[in-house]
C-alpha cells in the first residue's frame, strides 16, 4: 500500500486538490476531519481540551466554539502548542484508524491530506509528498475571502505554520496553485499521470510489503 502525503499551508488549496484525488477514485483521509471528530463533545480529546482551556471555550450545546478556540490558539504560540500536544495522540490514532479501514477495504493507494504533515513529522510515513504551494499574497487573499478574516487574523494563522517555501523544498511533487482553477486541474492531471510511475519502488508507512 502506498500512502501519499498531501500538504501545504492554510488555504493553499489542499482540499481542492484532495477533491480531485477523490474524483479520480483515490481515497483521501482528511486530517482536519479527524481533528474535528476528536474534538466532539464528550470525546477523549474534548475532555482534555476543556480541562486545559476551561468551559469558556464551549457553546451552550457543550460543543467546542471552534472560532473562539481558533482566536485563542492562533494568537498565542504557547496556547497553540498546548492544544497541539493535547490533541496530537488522538489525531494520529484517528488517522491511522482511517488508513487501516481503507486498507482493509482493499485500497492500494491512499492520500492523507494533512496540513501539519512536516510539523508533526508524519512525512516519514508518506511517499511521495505532494505540496500545494501558493505565494503568501495569494494565500492571505484566499484565506481572508474564504473565512471572512481580517488581515491580522489571517497573518496569525499563516505564521502559525512552517513557511510554505520550506514545505515546497521538502516536496517530491509541487503543485503551484497561484493560477486559476483551470490551471490547477491541468497540473493535477499531469501529476496523476506522473505519480504512478514515481510510486513504483517507493515503500511507505508500515505496510510497505504490499505493492500497488
Ligand atoms: C483551532 C481549531 C479549533 C480551529 O477550528 P476551525 O474550524 O476554525 O479551523 P479548521 O480546523 O478547519 O482548520 C483550518 C486550518 O487551520 C490550520 N490549523 C489548524 N490547526 C492548526 C495548528 N494547531 N497549527 C497550525 N495550523 C493549524 C490548518 O491549515 C487547517 O487546515 C482547530 O483548527 C483545531 O482543533 N486545531 C488543532 C488540531 C490540529 O492540529 N489540526 C490540524 C490537523 S493535523
Ligand atoms: N486555483 C484557485 N483559484 C481560485 N480560488 C482557489 C483556487 N484554489 C483554491 N481556491 C479557493 O481558495 C480557498 C482555499 O482552498 P482550500 O479550502 O482548498 O485550501 P486548504 O489548503 O484545504 O485550506 P485549509 O488548510 O484551511 O483546510 C477556497 O475558498 C478555494 O475555493
mmCIF file of C-alpha atoms and ligand atoms in Angstrom:
data_model
loop_
_atom_site.group_PDB
_atom_site.id
_atom_site.type_symbol
_atom_site.label_atom_id
_atom_site.label_comp_id
_atom_site.label_asym_id
_atom_site.label_seq_id
_atom_site.Cartn_x
_atom_site.Cartn_y
_atom_site.Cartn_z
ATOM 1 C CA UNK A 1 0.000 0.000 0.000
ATOM 2 C CA UNK A 2 1.202 3.491 -0.855
ATOM 3 C CA UNK A 3 0.391 6.432 1.348
ATOM 4 C CA UNK A 4 0.669 9.713 -0.471
ATOM 5 C CA UNK A 5 1.152 12.804 1.715
ATOM 6 C CA UNK A 6 -0.814 15.852 0.571
ATOM 7 C CA UNK A 7 0.119 19.038 2.366
ATOM 8 C CA UNK A 8 0.579 22.766 2.002
ATOM 9 C CA UNK A 9 -0.357 25.837 4.005
ATOM 10 C CA UNK A 10 -3.659 27.052 5.325
ATOM 11 C CA UNK A 11 -5.901 27.923 2.328
ATOM 12 C CA UNK A 12 -3.225 26.898 -0.193
ATOM 13 C CA UNK A 13 -5.710 24.551 -1.878
ATOM 14 C CA UNK A 14 -5.233 21.128 -0.247
ATOM 15 C CA UNK A 15 -8.961 20.395 -0.004
ATOM 16 C CA UNK A 16 -9.441 21.486 -3.600
ATOM 17 C CA UNK A 17 -6.708 19.044 -4.681
ATOM 18 C CA UNK A 18 -7.946 16.280 -2.386
ATOM 19 C CA UNK A 19 -11.370 16.596 -4.064
ATOM 20 C CA UNK A 20 -9.629 15.996 -7.397
ATOM 21 C CA UNK A 21 -7.973 12.849 -5.976
ATOM 22 C CA UNK A 22 -11.367 11.645 -4.735
ATOM 23 C CA UNK A 23 -12.959 12.373 -8.112
ATOM 24 C CA UNK A 24 -10.204 10.213 -9.658
ATOM 25 C CA UNK A 25 -11.204 7.314 -7.409
ATOM 26 C CA UNK A 26 -8.320 7.635 -4.929
ATOM 27 C CA UNK A 27 -9.490 7.651 -1.301
ATOM 28 C CA UNK A 28 -8.423 10.513 0.949
ATOM 29 C CA UNK A 29 -8.017 10.680 4.715
ATOM 30 C CA UNK A 30 -8.591 14.309 5.758
ATOM 31 C CA UNK A 31 -6.697 15.201 8.955
ATOM 32 C CA UNK A 32 -8.911 18.257 9.532
ATOM 33 C CA UNK A 33 -11.985 15.987 9.592
ATOM 34 C CA UNK A 34 -10.243 13.621 12.016
ATOM 35 C CA UNK A 35 -9.239 16.613 14.179
ATOM 36 C CA UNK A 36 -12.893 17.748 14.232
ATOM 37 C CA UNK A 37 -14.060 14.258 15.262
ATOM 38 C CA UNK A 38 -11.621 14.046 18.150
ATOM 39 C CA UNK A 39 -12.899 17.380 19.490
ATOM 40 C CA UNK A 40 -16.574 16.382 19.528
ATOM 41 C CA UNK A 41 -18.462 16.794 22.777
ATOM 42 C CA UNK A 42 -17.680 14.014 25.263
ATOM 43 C CA UNK A 43 -14.722 12.542 23.324
ATOM 44 C CA UNK A 44 -11.312 11.981 24.934
ATOM 45 C CA UNK A 45 -9.819 14.967 23.096
ATOM 46 C CA UNK A 46 -12.740 17.205 24.133
ATOM 47 C CA UNK A 47 -12.261 16.284 27.810
ATOM 48 C CA UNK A 48 -8.536 17.104 27.731
ATOM 49 C CA UNK A 49 -9.060 20.375 25.877
ATOM 50 C CA UNK A 50 -11.904 21.539 28.135
ATOM 51 C CA UNK A 51 -9.838 20.654 31.223
ATOM 52 C CA UNK A 52 -6.924 22.738 29.899
ATOM 53 C CA UNK A 53 -8.754 25.705 28.313
ATOM 54 C CA UNK A 54 -11.822 25.896 30.568
ATOM 55 C CA UNK A 55 -15.559 25.837 29.865
ATOM 56 C CA UNK A 56 -15.403 29.348 28.365
ATOM 57 C CA UNK A 57 -14.469 27.733 25.034
ATOM 58 C CA UNK A 58 -17.777 25.837 24.931
ATOM 59 C CA UNK A 59 -21.008 26.746 23.176
ATOM 60 C CA UNK A 60 -24.288 26.387 25.134
ATOM 61 C CA UNK A 61 -24.648 22.979 23.405
ATOM 62 C CA UNK A 62 -21.406 21.787 25.028
ATOM 63 C CA UNK A 63 -19.583 21.589 21.700
ATOM 64 C CA UNK A 64 -16.301 23.491 21.371
ATOM 65 C CA UNK A 65 -16.743 27.015 19.983
ATOM 66 C CA UNK A 66 -14.183 26.499 17.212
ATOM 67 C CA UNK A 67 -13.833 30.125 16.080
ATOM 68 C CA UNK A 68 -13.299 31.120 19.728
ATOM 69 C CA UNK A 69 -10.662 28.434 20.325
ATOM 70 C CA UNK A 70 -9.076 29.419 16.996
ATOM 71 C CA UNK A 71 -8.819 33.059 18.160
ATOM 72 C CA UNK A 72 -7.066 31.895 21.315
ATOM 73 C CA UNK A 73 -4.573 29.466 19.804
ATOM 74 C CA UNK A 74 -3.714 31.394 16.634
ATOM 75 C CA UNK A 75 -2.713 34.445 18.654
ATOM 76 C CA UNK A 76 -0.571 32.594 21.224
ATOM 77 C CA UNK A 77 2.272 30.200 20.390
ATOM 78 C CA UNK A 78 2.228 28.615 23.842
ATOM 79 C CA UNK A 79 -1.539 28.001 23.795
ATOM 80 C CA UNK A 80 -1.359 26.559 20.295
ATOM 81 C CA UNK A 81 1.477 24.255 21.353
ATOM 82 C CA UNK A 82 -0.595 23.155 24.338
ATOM 83 C CA UNK A 83 -3.594 22.393 22.104
ATOM 84 C CA UNK A 84 -1.343 20.522 19.651
ATOM 85 C CA UNK A 85 0.167 18.460 22.461
ATOM 86 C CA UNK A 86 -3.254 17.528 23.863
ATOM 87 C CA UNK A 87 -4.788 16.623 20.510
ATOM 88 C CA UNK A 88 -1.821 15.028 18.698
ATOM 89 C CA UNK A 89 -2.221 11.476 20.097
ATOM 90 C CA UNK A 90 -5.942 11.440 19.272
ATOM 91 C CA UNK A 91 -5.376 12.844 15.778
ATOM 92 C CA UNK A 92 -2.594 10.404 14.874
ATOM 93 C CA UNK A 93 -4.600 7.449 16.213
ATOM 94 C CA UNK A 94 -7.628 8.652 14.220
ATOM 95 C CA UNK A 95 -5.591 8.973 11.024
ATOM 96 C CA UNK A 96 -4.056 5.506 11.448
ATOM 97 C CA UNK A 97 -7.511 4.070 12.088
ATOM 98 C CA UNK A 98 -8.900 5.655 8.890
ATOM 99 C CA UNK A 99 -5.911 4.300 6.920
ATOM 100 C CA UNK A 100 -6.448 0.810 8.353
ATOM 101 C CA UNK A 101 -10.139 0.868 7.401
ATOM 102 C CA UNK A 102 -9.276 1.832 3.819
ATOM 103 C CA UNK A 103 -6.501 -0.762 3.680
ATOM 104 C CA UNK A 104 -8.913 -3.453 4.947
ATOM 105 C CA UNK A 105 -11.384 -2.462 2.239
ATOM 106 C CA UNK A 106 -8.709 -3.115 -0.400
ATOM 107 C CA UNK A 107 -7.342 0.356 -1.146
ATOM 108 C CA UNK A 108 -3.856 0.160 -2.642
ATOM 109 C CA UNK A 109 -3.202 3.891 -2.770
ATOM 110 C CA UNK A 110 -4.403 6.343 -0.116
ATOM 111 C CA UNK A 111 -3.887 10.089 0.063
ATOM 112 C CA UNK A 112 -3.506 11.621 3.526
ATOM 113 C CA UNK A 113 -4.418 15.323 3.419
ATOM 114 C CA UNK A 114 -2.672 16.814 6.423
ATOM 115 C CA UNK A 115 -1.787 20.496 6.822
ATOM 116 C CA UNK A 116 0.834 19.829 9.503
ATOM 117 C CA UNK A 117 2.483 16.819 7.785
ATOM 118 C CA UNK A 118 6.043 18.087 8.400
ATOM 119 C CA UNK A 119 5.333 19.808 11.715
ATOM 120 C CA UNK A 120 4.048 16.557 13.276
ATOM 121 C CA UNK A 121 6.710 14.507 11.455
ATOM 122 C CA UNK A 122 4.235 12.286 9.622
ATOM 123 C CA UNK A 123 6.234 12.886 6.439
ATOM 124 C CA UNK A 124 8.250 9.765 7.344
ATOM 125 C CA UNK A 125 5.178 7.663 6.626
ATOM 126 C CA UNK A 126 4.274 9.103 3.236
ATOM 127 C CA UNK A 127 5.808 8.898 -0.225
ATOM 128 C CA UNK A 128 5.541 10.754 -2.460
ATOM 129 C CA UNK A 129 4.844 14.043 -0.703
ATOM 130 C CA UNK A 130 2.716 16.464 -2.724
ATOM 131 C CA UNK A 131 2.868 20.116 -1.626
ATOM 132 C CA UNK A 132 0.217 22.554 -2.809
ATOM 133 C CA UNK A 133 2.086 25.846 -2.943
ATOM 134 C CA UNK A 134 0.913 29.456 -3.326
ATOM 135 C CA UNK A 135 2.608 32.800 -2.739
ATOM 136 C CA UNK A 136 1.929 34.369 0.643
ATOM 137 C CA UNK A 137 -0.086 37.133 -1.022
ATOM 138 C CA UNK A 138 -2.415 34.632 -2.746
ATOM 139 C CA UNK A 139 -2.640 32.615 0.460
ATOM 140 C CA UNK A 140 -3.676 35.617 2.564
ATOM 141 C CA UNK A 141 -6.199 36.815 -0.005
ATOM 142 C CA UNK A 142 -7.844 33.394 -0.357
ATOM 143 C CA UNK A 143 -7.854 32.856 3.396
ATOM 144 C CA UNK A 144 -9.424 36.256 4.136
ATOM 145 C CA UNK A 145 -12.020 35.714 1.428
ATOM 146 C CA UNK A 146 -12.912 32.135 2.353
ATOM 147 C CA UNK A 147 -13.086 32.580 6.136
ATOM 148 C CA UNK A 148 -14.026 36.275 6.332
ATOM 149 C CA UNK A 149 -10.927 37.014 8.431
ATOM 150 C CA UNK A 150 -9.164 40.320 8.994
ATOM 151 C CA UNK A 151 -5.657 40.589 7.546
ATOM 152 C CA UNK A 152 -4.179 40.349 11.054
ATOM 153 C CA UNK A 153 -6.084 37.156 11.883
ATOM 154 C CA UNK A 154 -5.184 35.661 8.506
ATOM 155 C CA UNK A 155 -1.481 36.504 9.053
ATOM 156 C CA UNK A 156 -1.567 34.907 12.521
ATOM 157 C CA UNK A 157 -2.888 31.693 11.022
ATOM 158 C CA UNK A 158 -0.303 31.685 8.231
ATOM 159 C CA UNK A 159 2.528 32.417 10.699
ATOM 160 C CA UNK A 160 1.389 29.516 12.915
ATOM 161 C CA UNK A 161 2.650 27.083 10.276
ATOM 162 C CA UNK A 162 6.018 26.180 8.790
ATOM 163 C CA UNK A 163 6.689 28.587 5.877
ATOM 164 C CA UNK A 164 5.219 27.252 2.649
ATOM 165 C CA UNK A 165 8.547 27.782 0.862
ATOM 166 C CA UNK A 166 10.198 25.368 3.333
ATOM 167 C CA UNK A 167 7.459 22.816 2.693
ATOM 168 C CA UNK A 168 7.961 23.277 -1.036
ATOM 169 C CA UNK A 169 11.672 22.459 -0.674
ATOM 170 C CA UNK A 170 10.790 19.143 1.025
ATOM 171 C CA UNK A 171 8.261 18.074 -1.622
ATOM 172 C CA UNK A 172 8.564 15.260 -4.150
ATOM 173 C CA UNK A 173 5.858 16.918 -6.239
ATOM 174 C CA UNK A 174 4.903 20.620 -6.168
ATOM 175 C CA UNK A 175 1.546 21.899 -7.378
ATOM 176 C CA UNK A 176 1.723 25.659 -7.968
ATOM 177 C CA UNK A 177 -1.791 26.893 -7.174
ATOM 178 C CA UNK A 178 -1.308 30.611 -7.817
ATOM 179 C CA UNK A 179 -3.207 30.411 -11.075
ATOM 180 C CA UNK A 180 -6.814 29.689 -11.962
ATOM 181 C CA UNK A 181 -8.762 26.562 -11.096
ATOM 182 C CA UNK A 182 -8.324 25.505 -14.735
ATOM 183 C CA UNK A 183 -4.539 25.733 -14.279
ATOM 184 C CA UNK A 184 -4.849 23.643 -11.134
ATOM 185 C CA UNK A 185 -6.869 20.956 -12.936
ATOM 186 C CA UNK A 186 -4.278 20.781 -15.708
ATOM 187 C CA UNK A 187 -1.411 20.403 -13.244
ATOM 188 C CA UNK A 188 -3.341 17.788 -11.323
ATOM 189 C CA UNK A 189 -3.925 15.702 -14.467
ATOM 190 C CA UNK A 190 -0.182 15.812 -15.146
ATOM 191 C CA UNK A 191 0.630 14.853 -11.551
ATOM 192 C CA UNK A 192 -1.760 11.903 -11.779
ATOM 193 C CA UNK A 193 -0.011 10.566 -14.877
ATOM 194 C CA UNK A 194 3.433 11.057 -13.339
ATOM 195 C CA UNK A 195 2.763 9.805 -9.843
ATOM 196 C CA UNK A 196 2.059 6.133 -10.604
ATOM 197 C CA UNK A 197 5.482 5.862 -12.277
ATOM 198 C CA UNK A 198 7.158 7.597 -9.367
ATOM 199 C CA UNK A 199 5.358 5.381 -6.893
ATOM 200 C CA UNK A 200 6.918 2.203 -8.231
ATOM 201 C CA UNK A 201 9.696 1.261 -5.880
ATOM 202 C CA UNK A 202 8.520 3.539 -3.113
ATOM 203 C CA UNK A 203 7.752 1.910 0.163
ATOM 204 C CA UNK A 204 5.696 3.763 2.678
ATOM 205 C CA UNK A 205 4.357 3.525 6.198
ATOM 206 C CA UNK A 206 4.415 0.156 7.914
ATOM 207 C CA UNK A 207 2.621 -1.927 5.275
ATOM 208 C CA UNK A 208 5.374 -1.497 2.721
ATOM 209 C CA UNK A 209 5.485 -5.143 1.708
ATOM 210 C CA UNK A 210 2.352 -4.962 -0.476
ATOM 211 C CA UNK A 211 2.726 -3.226 -3.813
ATOM 212 C CA UNK A 212 0.157 -1.118 -5.635
HETATM 213 C C1 LIG B 1 -8.173 25.626 16.489
HETATM 214 C C2 LIG B 1 -9.337 24.942 15.809
HETATM 215 C C3 LIG B 1 -10.391 24.538 16.837
HETATM 216 C C4 LIG B 1 -9.970 25.973 14.831
HETATM 217 O O1 LIG B 1 -11.002 25.327 14.128
HETATM 218 P P1 LIG B 1 -11.528 25.863 12.704
HETATM 219 O O2 LIG B 1 -12.790 25.087 12.411
HETATM 220 O O3 LIG B 1 -11.632 27.356 12.763
HETATM 221 O O4 LIG B 1 -10.393 25.541 11.655
HETATM 222 P P2 LIG B 1 -10.054 24.122 10.940
HETATM 223 O O5 LIG B 1 -9.972 23.029 11.956
HETATM 224 O O6 LIG B 1 -10.967 23.923 9.789
HETATM 225 O O7 LIG B 1 -8.554 24.350 10.452
HETATM 226 C C5 LIG B 1 -8.313 25.189 9.332
HETATM 227 C C6 LIG B 1 -6.835 25.171 9.038
HETATM 228 O O8 LIG B 1 -6.112 25.775 10.107
HETATM 229 C C7 LIG B 1 -4.816 25.217 10.147
HETATM 230 N N1 LIG B 1 -4.572 24.701 11.512
HETATM 231 C C8 LIG B 1 -5.425 24.027 12.309
HETATM 232 N N2 LIG B 1 -4.832 23.717 13.472
HETATM 233 C C9 LIG B 1 -3.584 24.213 13.405
HETATM 234 C C10 LIG B 1 -2.490 24.218 14.306
HETATM 235 N N3 LIG B 1 -2.594 23.641 15.501
HETATM 236 N N4 LIG B 1 -1.343 24.820 13.923
HETATM 237 C C11 LIG B 1 -1.229 25.404 12.705
HETATM 238 N N5 LIG B 1 -2.244 25.434 11.799
HETATM 239 C C12 LIG B 1 -3.399 24.842 12.149
HETATM 240 C C13 LIG B 1 -4.790 24.092 9.117
HETATM 241 O O9 LIG B 1 -4.220 24.559 7.915
HETATM 242 C C14 LIG B 1 -6.248 23.780 8.901
HETATM 243 O O10 LIG B 1 -6.465 23.238 7.613
HETATM 244 C C15 LIG B 1 -8.881 23.689 15.005
HETATM 245 O O11 LIG B 1 -8.116 24.079 13.902
HETATM 246 C C16 LIG B 1 -8.100 22.691 15.830
HETATM 247 O O12 LIG B 1 -8.680 21.953 16.599
HETATM 248 N N6 LIG B 1 -6.772 22.668 15.658
HETATM 249 C C17 LIG B 1 -5.911 21.773 16.385
HETATM 250 C C18 LIG B 1 -5.864 20.428 15.718
HETATM 251 C C19 LIG B 1 -4.920 20.405 14.561
HETATM 252 O O13 LIG B 1 -3.728 20.447 14.747
HETATM 253 N N7 LIG B 1 -5.492 20.332 13.332
HETATM 254 C C20 LIG B 1 -4.718 20.239 12.124
HETATM 255 C C21 LIG B 1 -4.836 18.867 11.546
HETATM 256 S S1 LIG B 1 -3.352 17.980 11.702
HETATM 257 N N1 LIG B 2 -6.747 27.986 -8.173
HETATM 258 C C1 LIG B 2 -7.651 28.601 -7.413
HETATM 259 N N2 LIG B 2 -8.215 29.752 -7.837
HETATM 260 C C2 LIG B 2 -9.110 30.428 -7.065
HETATM 261 N N3 LIG B 2 -9.524 30.001 -5.860
HETATM 262 C C3 LIG B 2 -8.986 28.856 -5.380
HETATM 263 C C4 LIG B 2 -8.036 28.102 -6.129
HETATM 264 N N4 LIG B 2 -7.685 27.005 -5.388
HETATM 265 C C5 LIG B 2 -8.376 27.089 -4.248
HETATM 266 N N5 LIG B 2 -9.166 28.184 -4.238
HETATM 267 C C6 LIG B 2 -10.025 28.658 -3.140
HETATM 268 O O1 LIG B 2 -9.150 29.047 -2.097
HETATM 269 C C7 LIG B 2 -9.690 28.691 -0.817
HETATM 270 C C8 LIG B 2 -8.723 27.760 -0.090
HETATM 271 O O2 LIG B 2 -8.693 26.497 -0.754
HETATM 272 P P1 LIG B 2 -8.858 25.148 0.095
HETATM 273 O O3 LIG B 2 -10.029 25.246 1.016
HETATM 274 O O4 LIG B 2 -8.815 24.012 -0.869
HETATM 275 O O5 LIG B 2 -7.493 25.234 0.937
HETATM 276 P P2 LIG B 2 -6.933 24.269 2.060
HETATM 277 O O6 LIG B 2 -5.466 24.226 1.835
HETATM 278 O O7 LIG B 2 -7.670 22.986 2.079
HETATM 279 O O8 LIG B 2 -7.246 25.115 3.375
HETATM 280 P P3 LIG B 2 -7.211 24.675 4.946
HETATM 281 O O9 LIG B 2 -5.797 24.439 5.311
HETATM 282 O O10 LIG B 2 -7.742 25.853 5.657
HETATM 283 O O11 LIG B 2 -8.092 23.468 5.093
HETATM 284 C C9 LIG B 2 -11.054 28.071 -1.101
HETATM 285 O O12 LIG B 2 -12.031 29.068 -0.990
HETATM 286 C C10 LIG B 2 -10.933 27.583 -2.550
HETATM 287 O O13 LIG B 2 -12.173 27.523 -3.195
#
